PDB file of C-alpha atoms in Angstrom:
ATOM      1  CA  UNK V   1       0.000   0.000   0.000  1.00  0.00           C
ATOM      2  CA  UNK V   2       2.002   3.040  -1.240  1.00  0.00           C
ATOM      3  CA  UNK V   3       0.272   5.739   0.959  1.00  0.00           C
ATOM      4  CA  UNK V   4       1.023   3.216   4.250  1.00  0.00           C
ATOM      5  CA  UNK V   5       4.407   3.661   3.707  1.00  0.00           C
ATOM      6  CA  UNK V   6       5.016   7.224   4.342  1.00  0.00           C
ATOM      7  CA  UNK V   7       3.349   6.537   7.622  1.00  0.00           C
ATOM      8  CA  UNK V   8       5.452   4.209   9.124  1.00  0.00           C
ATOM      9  CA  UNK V   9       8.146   1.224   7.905  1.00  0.00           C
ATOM     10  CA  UNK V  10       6.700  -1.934   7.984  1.00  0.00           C
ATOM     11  CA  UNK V  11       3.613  -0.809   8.317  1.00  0.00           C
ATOM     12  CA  UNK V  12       0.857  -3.858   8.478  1.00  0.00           C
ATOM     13  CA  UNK V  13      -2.531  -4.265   8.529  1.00  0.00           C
ATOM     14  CA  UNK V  14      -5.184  -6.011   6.943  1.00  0.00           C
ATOM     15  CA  UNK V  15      -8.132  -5.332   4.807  1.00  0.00           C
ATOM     16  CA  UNK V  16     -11.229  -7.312   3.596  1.00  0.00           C
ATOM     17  CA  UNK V  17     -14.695  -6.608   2.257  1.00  0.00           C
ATOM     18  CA  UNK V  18     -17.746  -8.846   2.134  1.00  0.00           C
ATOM     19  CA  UNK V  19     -19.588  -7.743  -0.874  1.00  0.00           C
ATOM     20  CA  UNK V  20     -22.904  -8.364  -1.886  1.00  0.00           C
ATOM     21  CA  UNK V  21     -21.924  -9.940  -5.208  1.00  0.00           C
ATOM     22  CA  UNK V  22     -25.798  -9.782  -7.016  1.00  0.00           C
ATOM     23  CA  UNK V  23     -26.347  -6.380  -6.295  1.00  0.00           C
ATOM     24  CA  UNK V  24     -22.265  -5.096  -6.684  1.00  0.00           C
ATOM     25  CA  UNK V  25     -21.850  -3.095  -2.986  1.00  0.00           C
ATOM     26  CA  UNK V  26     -20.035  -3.390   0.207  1.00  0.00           C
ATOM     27  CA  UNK V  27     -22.295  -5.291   2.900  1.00  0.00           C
ATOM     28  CA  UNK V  28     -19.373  -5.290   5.409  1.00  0.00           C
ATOM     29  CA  UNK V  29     -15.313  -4.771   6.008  1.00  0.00           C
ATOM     30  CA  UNK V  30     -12.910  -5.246   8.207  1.00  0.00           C
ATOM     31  CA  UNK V  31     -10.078  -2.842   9.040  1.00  0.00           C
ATOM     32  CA  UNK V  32      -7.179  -3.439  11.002  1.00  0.00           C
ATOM     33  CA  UNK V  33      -3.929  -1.650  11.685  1.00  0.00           C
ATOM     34  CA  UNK V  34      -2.830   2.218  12.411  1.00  0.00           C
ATOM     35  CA  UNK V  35      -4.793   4.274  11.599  1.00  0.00           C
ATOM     36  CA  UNK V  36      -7.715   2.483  10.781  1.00  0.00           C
ATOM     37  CA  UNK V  37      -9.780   5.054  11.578  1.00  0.00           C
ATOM     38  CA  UNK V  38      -9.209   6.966   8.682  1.00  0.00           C
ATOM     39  CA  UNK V  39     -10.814   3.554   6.819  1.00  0.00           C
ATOM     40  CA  UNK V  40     -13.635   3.153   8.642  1.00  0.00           C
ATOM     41  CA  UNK V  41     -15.775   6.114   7.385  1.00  0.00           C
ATOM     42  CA  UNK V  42     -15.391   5.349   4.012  1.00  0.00           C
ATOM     43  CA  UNK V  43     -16.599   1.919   5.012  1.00  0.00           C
ATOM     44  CA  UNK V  44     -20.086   3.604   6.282  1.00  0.00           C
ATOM     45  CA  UNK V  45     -20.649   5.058   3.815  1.00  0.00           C
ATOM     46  CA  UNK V  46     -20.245   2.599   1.463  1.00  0.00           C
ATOM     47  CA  UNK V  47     -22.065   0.364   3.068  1.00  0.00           C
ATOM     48  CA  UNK V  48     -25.329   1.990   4.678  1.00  0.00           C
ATOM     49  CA  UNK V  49     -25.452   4.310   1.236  1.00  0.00           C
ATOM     50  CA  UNK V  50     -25.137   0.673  -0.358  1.00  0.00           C
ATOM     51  CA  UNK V  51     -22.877   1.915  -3.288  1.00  0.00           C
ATOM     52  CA  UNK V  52     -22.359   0.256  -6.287  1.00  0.00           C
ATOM     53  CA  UNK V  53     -18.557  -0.468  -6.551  1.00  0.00           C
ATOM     54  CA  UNK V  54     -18.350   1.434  -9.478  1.00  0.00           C
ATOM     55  CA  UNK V  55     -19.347   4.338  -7.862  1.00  0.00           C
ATOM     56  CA  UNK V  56     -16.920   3.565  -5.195  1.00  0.00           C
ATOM     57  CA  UNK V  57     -13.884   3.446  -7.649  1.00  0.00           C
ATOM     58  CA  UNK V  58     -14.055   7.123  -7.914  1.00  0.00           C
ATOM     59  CA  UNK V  59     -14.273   8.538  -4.039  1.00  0.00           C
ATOM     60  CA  UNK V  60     -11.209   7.311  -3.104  1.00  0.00           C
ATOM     61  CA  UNK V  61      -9.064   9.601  -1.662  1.00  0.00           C
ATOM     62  CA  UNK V  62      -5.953  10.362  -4.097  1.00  0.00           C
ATOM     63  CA  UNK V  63      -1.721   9.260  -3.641  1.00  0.00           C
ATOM     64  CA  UNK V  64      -0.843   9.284  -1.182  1.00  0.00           C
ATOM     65  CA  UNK V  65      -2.821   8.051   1.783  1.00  0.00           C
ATOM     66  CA  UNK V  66      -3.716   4.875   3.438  1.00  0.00           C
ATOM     67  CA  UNK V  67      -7.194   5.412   1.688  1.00  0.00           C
ATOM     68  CA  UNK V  68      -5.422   3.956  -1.326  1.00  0.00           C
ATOM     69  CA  UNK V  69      -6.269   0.294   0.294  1.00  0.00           C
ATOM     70  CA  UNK V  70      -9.688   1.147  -1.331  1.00  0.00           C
ATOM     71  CA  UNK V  71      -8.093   0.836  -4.422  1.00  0.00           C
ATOM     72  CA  UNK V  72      -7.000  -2.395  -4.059  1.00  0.00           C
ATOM     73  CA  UNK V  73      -9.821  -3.831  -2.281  1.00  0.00           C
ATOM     74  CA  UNK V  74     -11.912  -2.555  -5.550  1.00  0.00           C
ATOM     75  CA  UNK V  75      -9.619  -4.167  -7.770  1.00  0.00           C
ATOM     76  CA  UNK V  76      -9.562  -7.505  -6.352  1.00  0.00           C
ATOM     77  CA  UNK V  77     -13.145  -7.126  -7.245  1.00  0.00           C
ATOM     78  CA  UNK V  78     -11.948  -6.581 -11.067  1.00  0.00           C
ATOM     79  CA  UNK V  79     -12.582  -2.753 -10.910  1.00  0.00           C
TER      80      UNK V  79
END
């Protein structure tokens, strides 16, 4: 995660999502790791606004912040 490493070397965590795979949206995540926090609003969001992941793609926060896990999560989801 490029944005996790201006925050700390080594920096770990882990991120998942459970998506609804009929309707395409976020129906829960997990977020571990400093700062989460910053993570966890965006996974709100996402979720209780049930956003498409399409949609999604394009809030993420730009290079370089943790955010960027976003990115990645989306793409393992062929985004």
């Amino acid at each position: 995660m490029a944005g996790a490493a201006l925050h700390a070397d080594g920096y770990r965590g882990l991120a998942t999502l459970v998506v609804d795979e009929s309707r395409q949206v976020v129906v829960g995540c997990t977020l571990t790791g400093p700062p989460a926090t910053e993570l966890i609003h965006t996974a709100t969001v996402a979720v209780v606004g049930e956003v498409p992941l399409t949609r999604l793609w394009h809030a993420v926060p730009a290079f370089p912040t943790v955010s960027e896990v976003w990115l990645r999560l989306l793409e393992a989801y062929g985004l």
